[in-house]
Structures are given as structure tokens and as C-alpha cells.
Amino acid sequence: MTTETSSSDPLGHAAARTALLERPGLTGRPRRAALARLTDDWLAALLADAGAPASGVALVAVGGYGRGELSPRSDLDVLLLHSGPVPRELPERIWYPVWDTGAKLDHSVRTVAEARAVAAADLKAQLGLLDARHLAGDRELTAALRSAVFTDWRASAPVRLPELRELGRERAERHGELSFLLEPDLKEARGGLRDLVALDAVAATWLADAPRDGLDTAALRLADVRDALHLVTGRATERLGLQDQDQVAERLGVLDADTLLRQVYEAARTIAYASDVTWRAVDRVLAARSGRGRRAVRLGFPFTGAGRGAGAVARGAVARRPLAEGVVEQDGEAVLAQAARPAADPVLPLRAAAAAAQNGLTVSYATVRRLAAECRPLPVPWPDEAREQLVTLLGAGEAAVPVWEALEAEGLVTRLLPDWERVRCRPQRNAVHRWTVDRHLVETAVRAAAMTRRVARPDLLLVAALLHDLGKGWPGDHSEAGEVIVRDLAVRMGFPAEDTETLAVLVRHHLTLVDTATRRDPDDPATVETITKAVGTLPELELLHALTEADALATGPAAWSSWRASLVDGLVARVAAQLAGGGAAPVEAEPGAEQERLAVEAARTGAPALSLLAQAEGADPGTEPMGVELNLAVPDRPGLLGTVAGVLALHRLTVRSAGLRELDPIGAGPVLLLSWRVAAEFGELPEAARLRADLRRALDGSLDVSRRLAERDAAAPRRKGIPTPPPLVTVAPAVASATATVLEVRAHDAPGLLHRIGRALDGAGVRVRTAHVSTLGAEAVDSFYLTDPAGLPLAAERAREVAAAVRSALG
């Protein structure tokens, strides 16, 4: 350091500072550190020239300056610390030269006791003192201040940390989320530099620490952008304005403004995710200290189908409640069960994510890290369970967002969907859009989750919502590019050809409805023809209508209005009228040889006949869903559907699909044939002999299924879960069937759902002639073909009464 640069002369310091900022090759953290050292020497010289005594007075840097790095236009936060009276002119001899340079100075003169008192009353002042750094004068005085401040901070942590968290929430409300703003505030927005200060403050309490992977890199990125912004604008601004982004990118050697924003967004997400993880850890520690931590409980299950470790005993003082195979809840987060083997279970990340979201939880940081490190990629095509778990995750709506963010933070989303990388953190330079491309896709799925009752295929709606804008990562029309991408992805995910075609149609035409409705004459037949050429069936039209609305609502307030909604609704009504009656009824598959054998046996003996076939026995764990194909033939009797469904629920078997049909194989009277595909809720199938015995007991009346279900639920009540759309129970138009009344039920899947529906139909005194039951992700889409006891379709009023009874049973 030359004599000139260490001089107390303001002009000499200003010249040295200018030379430092213009020095070739000196950028980033080294430049910020050099600028801090230059300023340190200058202020130390000012203190010496002011005639400060050798002891009892110290000059201390606090706040951002205290951390030893200065951006080109940063404020100088300085405390003149003393242990007794100081000459009145002493502070002025220091402050005035600083002001003469035009620097913005935040200054104070206090004793240690006064500084502690101010910190006790002002959280922001206390945060600044946590970064106190000695500049000049009495070093022991500065050490005494630091020791007292940290002691006070740790002692007051249970009170101060909630205040600090609330400060962060208020900042986020005022300034938004840095990772989604076109003109972000690098300091104050959520995920910005202020959050880094908060994380360091939490670490200083010794109660919790932030996950450090990637955090330093993110901090450097934001600080470098801030430096460049200061130099480009010549002002101490924190807002990265649109007009400055190209110059900032050029100064940093970044390709363009979009690439710059993407790097800023990535850094902000790293910081925001670290903040979320840290504050959850703080909550757990403070809850434990206040006695609000969870007490250990034993979770018992009347039946043993709960899976490895699922009937868990809480260890230590923490309860572990089973959520899914290999997944339990602990301390308000989803974590891996002790017996989980991620390396042998590639579906586990999606299963854990779906279970967490459906229960309103997030996946713990340690769990996501372990899943990312140990789980191997999913096979291609995906096993059925993986696809179902993805749909279940998306169907959780708002609760899926923090879970998705946790998966994305560890690279699991890109591993599942390689094309996601092209849209991740991609800005949308359009005032209508409020999100980046990737977050817009997630938000569209959130909106679509509230519309699942409107469509017959909620799984296709949710997947299309998630993928509809993937083409924005490629040149050209994003709808056309997206169609190509989604065809490949759908095959990768294991969708059959018909579903792949539907997804491609939805992605290709996700803008067609709103564009046509707002730009074409609704009374022109060619307008309706435009849509009928895009979608060939009523179910596809339903899906496109819901996707259009979800997409617009997720874009922003300006993208959807009552006027646009009315235009789209009117167009959809015209197209629906054109398509009505055009679809063929589904063809009923002929019964297989095993089903025919069971029907003949039941007809001859007058007793139930059943077979159980375990699926994927001996397969590599995780490559196929472990489940059971159950075929049951029973001489026709009331209440059969509800009774069998109740027994399966008792054994913790979830119904993925089911069919019921009536046969008369030997002319001795009708036999009902039920074909089920079920999966164990916690991965371990019940013993076939036990299931068979309980089915027979339930059918002969010696096992009260409803009572046993109620007892189990009372002994171990389930988590309330997340808000879901109410069940929808409707009577299909008479054209749906000439020989029966079709009752359609769409509801969020839950244990015992089919049992409750079956009991309600039995109580209404109707016969279930045929049933088609599907569980798509977490949504049940069921159709029941009903007749009166004489075998005739129900009268209109009677059908409405039955629908009301089922609706009441579902709550």
C-alpha cells in the first residue's frame, strides 16, 4: 500500500479507489476485498489524524462493510466505540472527510452497553453488530463488543429468530421472489443477499445451519452482478432494471441478458431453498425447546399389510408415521423409513414426493440428498407406479410446489425429465407472464389439480399441464416443438399409444381454443370446424378446455378474464354439440379363461370362487409395481361391491382399477365377476390365505367390515391431508346406455372410498350390473351401471336420489 492510498486525505483516497476499480483483471471477490482493505486503511488513518486516545476508543465496521467486502457503491456502516467520554470534535474529524468524498455513511457513536441496548431494541441493528469487525484503535474494546453481542444473540435466539423470519416474510411480500422477477431487487427480494445475512445470523445462534452446498457460489454470483450493476449505473442501486441488463451481462462476460437472468435466478433458488431448509430446522429446535416436540407413540395396525417398518415404533422422542412404502413422517417432514433401500428402488423419489405432497409435507433435505445420491435412474419406459406417483404428486396442487422445489434443488427433476433443463429458470420477457417457464409449468399443474373433476382423464390433464410449454426451450413455434418433445416423453413415461396421441394434441393445441375464441367469429361454422379438427372427441375437448383455463390462470391476472372465459366457454359448447354422439361406447373385453373357470365354479357351488395372482413376482424391486390381480366370482347378491372393497381396504390394498360384470355361465342364474388390480399401500402384500378367508367371512356375514374399518381408523387416525376439490357425482345422459343408468363418480382417492360408494348403492336398493373403476394418480374416476331390482334403468328422479345418497356417503 502506498503512502498516498493510506493517507487520510479524501482526494488521495478517492483517486486510489478509482484506480483500484479500473485495475485490469481485478474483479469479483478479490476486488471487493481490496476495496474493503483500502477503505480500512483510510478510516484508520482518519482516526489517528483525529487525535484519538490509544485506549478506550475503537473504530468498528458493521453490517455489509463488517463482512470485509465492499461493492463499488456500497454504504459504509461504521461504529465509533468508546468506553468513556470522547472529545466532541473526534467523531466529526472522521465523518466529515468521508462525506467529502460523496460516500454514503451510516455512523454511530456508542459504548458497549449502549450498543447492546440498541441491539436489544432493534433487530436490524443487532444483525449489523453480528458482523462487527475491528478497524482501528482499542482492539480489546472491539473484542468485548463482539463477545457481548454474540452472547446476547444466542441467549435471545428463541425470541429473535421468529422475529428474523417474520422480517424475511415481510421483505418477500414487498419485493417478491428474486427468481421470478424480470427486474429483481438483488438484495431485498426473497433469495437475495439479505437472506444470506439471515442464514449467517441463524448459524451464529448454534441452533441450526444452512445447507452449504452451492451457497457460496450463489452468493458470489449475486455479489458479482451487484458490482457490475453499480459500475454500469454509477449508482448504489440493487434493482437489476431491464435497461441495464445487457450492459451488466457484457461487463460480466455473459452471453446475453437472458443468460444473466437465468444465472441470477439459479443463485436465488439456491439461497431460497437453503433458507426453507434452515427455517424448518429452526422450527424443530425451538419446538423441542418449548416442549412442543412430538412425543414418541406406538403406531399399531390391526392388519399386517403395512409393509417393512410401517407399523413403526417411534425411536427416541420422535414419532415416525408411515406414509408410503419406504417413506415415513418425522418432525413434520417426509423421510425414508429405516428399511428403505434407495439403490434398489428407482421409484422411491417419486413415491416419497407424492406421499409428502398429498399429506401437506415436504421431503427433508437429508432425504432428498440421499435419494439423489443413491437412486438409479428409472428404467425406460417407466414402470406404471412411477407414472402414477408423478400424477399423484401433481394432483396435490399447491402442496406439490415445495416438494417439487426440493427435488429440483438436487437435480432429480432433470433426471426424470431431461428436457426440463432447457426451460429451468428460463425468463419470459412478457409483461403478462409472472413466472419463469419452468415455474409456469408447475403453476399450471397446480391450477389443473383444481379442475380434475371436470375431465375423465385427470392424469392426462396434469401431465399435459406440466409439459405444455417445454417447447419454449427450443427454436421456432413452441407448440410445434412441444408436440415433438411430449411424444418422446410420453413414450419414455410408459403411456400407451392412445394416451401419447392425446397428450400430443393437448400440447400442440394448448393455445388454439383461446386464440380461436378471441379472434374468430363464433357464429362462423369454420370457427367450430377449427376446433373439431384439433380434437376429435368430447373427452379431448374437456381436457383442452381445462388445460386452456389452467394455463391462462397460471400465466397471470392479465391473461384471463370473465370476457375471455365466456368466449371460450361459448366456443366449447358449440364444439361439444358438434361432437355429441360421435364417440363409440367402449368395447367390453371378453372374460379370460381363469375368469370363466371361476364363474362356472361359483355357479355350480353357489359359493364364492376367487384367485389371487401376485404381479411381478421375482422382478427386480422397483422396476414394476408390486400388486395383486384379484378375480372373484360370486352368485349375485346385494352389497357385493362394497363388501369386497371393504375387505381390501382392511388389508391396506389400494384399488388401481376394477371391473364388475354379470355372467350366466351355465344357465343356473347370474354370477357377478369382479376383476381387480390392487397394490399394497406399504409395499408388502397380505397372505393370500388370510385375504381369501376374510373375503369369505365378509360375504357370509361373520366379519363386519365397516365396524373393523371404523375401529382401525379410530385407533390410528390418518393425517387430515390437503384440501381437494369436492367429489362430483353425476348421472350420465340416457344415451350413455340403453339398458342401465350410468352413475359417474369423480373423487379424491382415500382408503375405503369404493367401500363407501358400494354401501351407499346397496342402501339405495339398486343393483350394480357393471362397474368400471380407475384410480389415476390420487383421483378416482368410476362409472357404475345401475338398474332397479327388476333389471330396468332407473327413473330420472330415482337416479337423482341415488346420486345424492352417494354424494352424502362421500361427505
mmCIF file of C-alpha atoms in Angstrom, residues 2 10 15 55 67 87 105 133 153 158 260 304 311 379 512 536 561 620 634 643 664 671 673 683 687 703 764 773 778:
data_model
loop_
_atom_site.group_PDB
_atom_site.id
_atom_site.type_symbol
_atom_site.label_atom_id
_atom_site.label_comp_id
_atom_site.label_asym_id
_atom_site.label_seq_id
_atom_site.Cartn_x
_atom_site.Cartn_y
_atom_site.Cartn_z
ATOM 1 C CA THR A 2 1.463 3.368 -0.993
ATOM 2 C CA PRO A 10 -10.094 12.411 0.932
ATOM 3 C CA ALA A 15 -8.014 8.662 -6.532
ATOM 4 C CA SER A 55 -7.155 3.108 24.505
ATOM 5 C CA ARG A 67 -18.116 -8.671 6.403
ATOM 6 C CA PRO A 87 -13.994 14.814 22.682
ATOM 7 C CA LEU A 105 -22.030 6.835 5.606
ATOM 8 C CA ARG A 133 -15.017 -6.091 12.554
ATOM 9 C CA TRP A 153 -27.766 -13.149 20.343
ATOM 10 C CA PRO A 158 -35.817 -18.269 20.812
ATOM 11 C CA LEU A 260 -27.665 -13.286 -16.996
ATOM 12 C CA THR A 304 -50.135 -56.698 8.855
ATOM 13 C CA GLY A 311 -46.132 -50.398 11.866
ATOM 14 C CA PRO A 379 -35.952 -47.682 -16.464
ATOM 15 C CA THR A 512 -55.835 -22.904 -30.073
ATOM 16 C CA GLY A 536 -61.801 -35.488 -32.282
ATOM 17 C CA SER A 561 -60.821 -12.544 -17.602
ATOM 18 C CA ASP A 620 -36.094 -56.533 -9.667
ATOM 19 C CA VAL A 634 -69.934 -64.775 -6.624
ATOM 20 C CA THR A 643 -68.156 -55.668 0.907
ATOM 21 C CA ASP A 664 -74.634 -66.690 -16.542
ATOM 22 C CA VAL A 671 -72.905 -64.657 -11.354
ATOM 23 C CA LEU A 673 -67.438 -61.422 -11.778
ATOM 24 C CA GLY A 683 -45.429 -52.442 -0.354
ATOM 25 C CA GLU A 687 -51.029 -63.538 2.720
ATOM 26 C CA LEU A 703 -66.881 -60.250 9.534
ATOM 27 C CA ALA A 764 -80.320 -47.174 -2.062
ATOM 28 C CA VAL A 773 -63.251 -48.256 -11.563
ATOM 29 C CA ALA A 778 -54.726 -39.729 -6.462
#
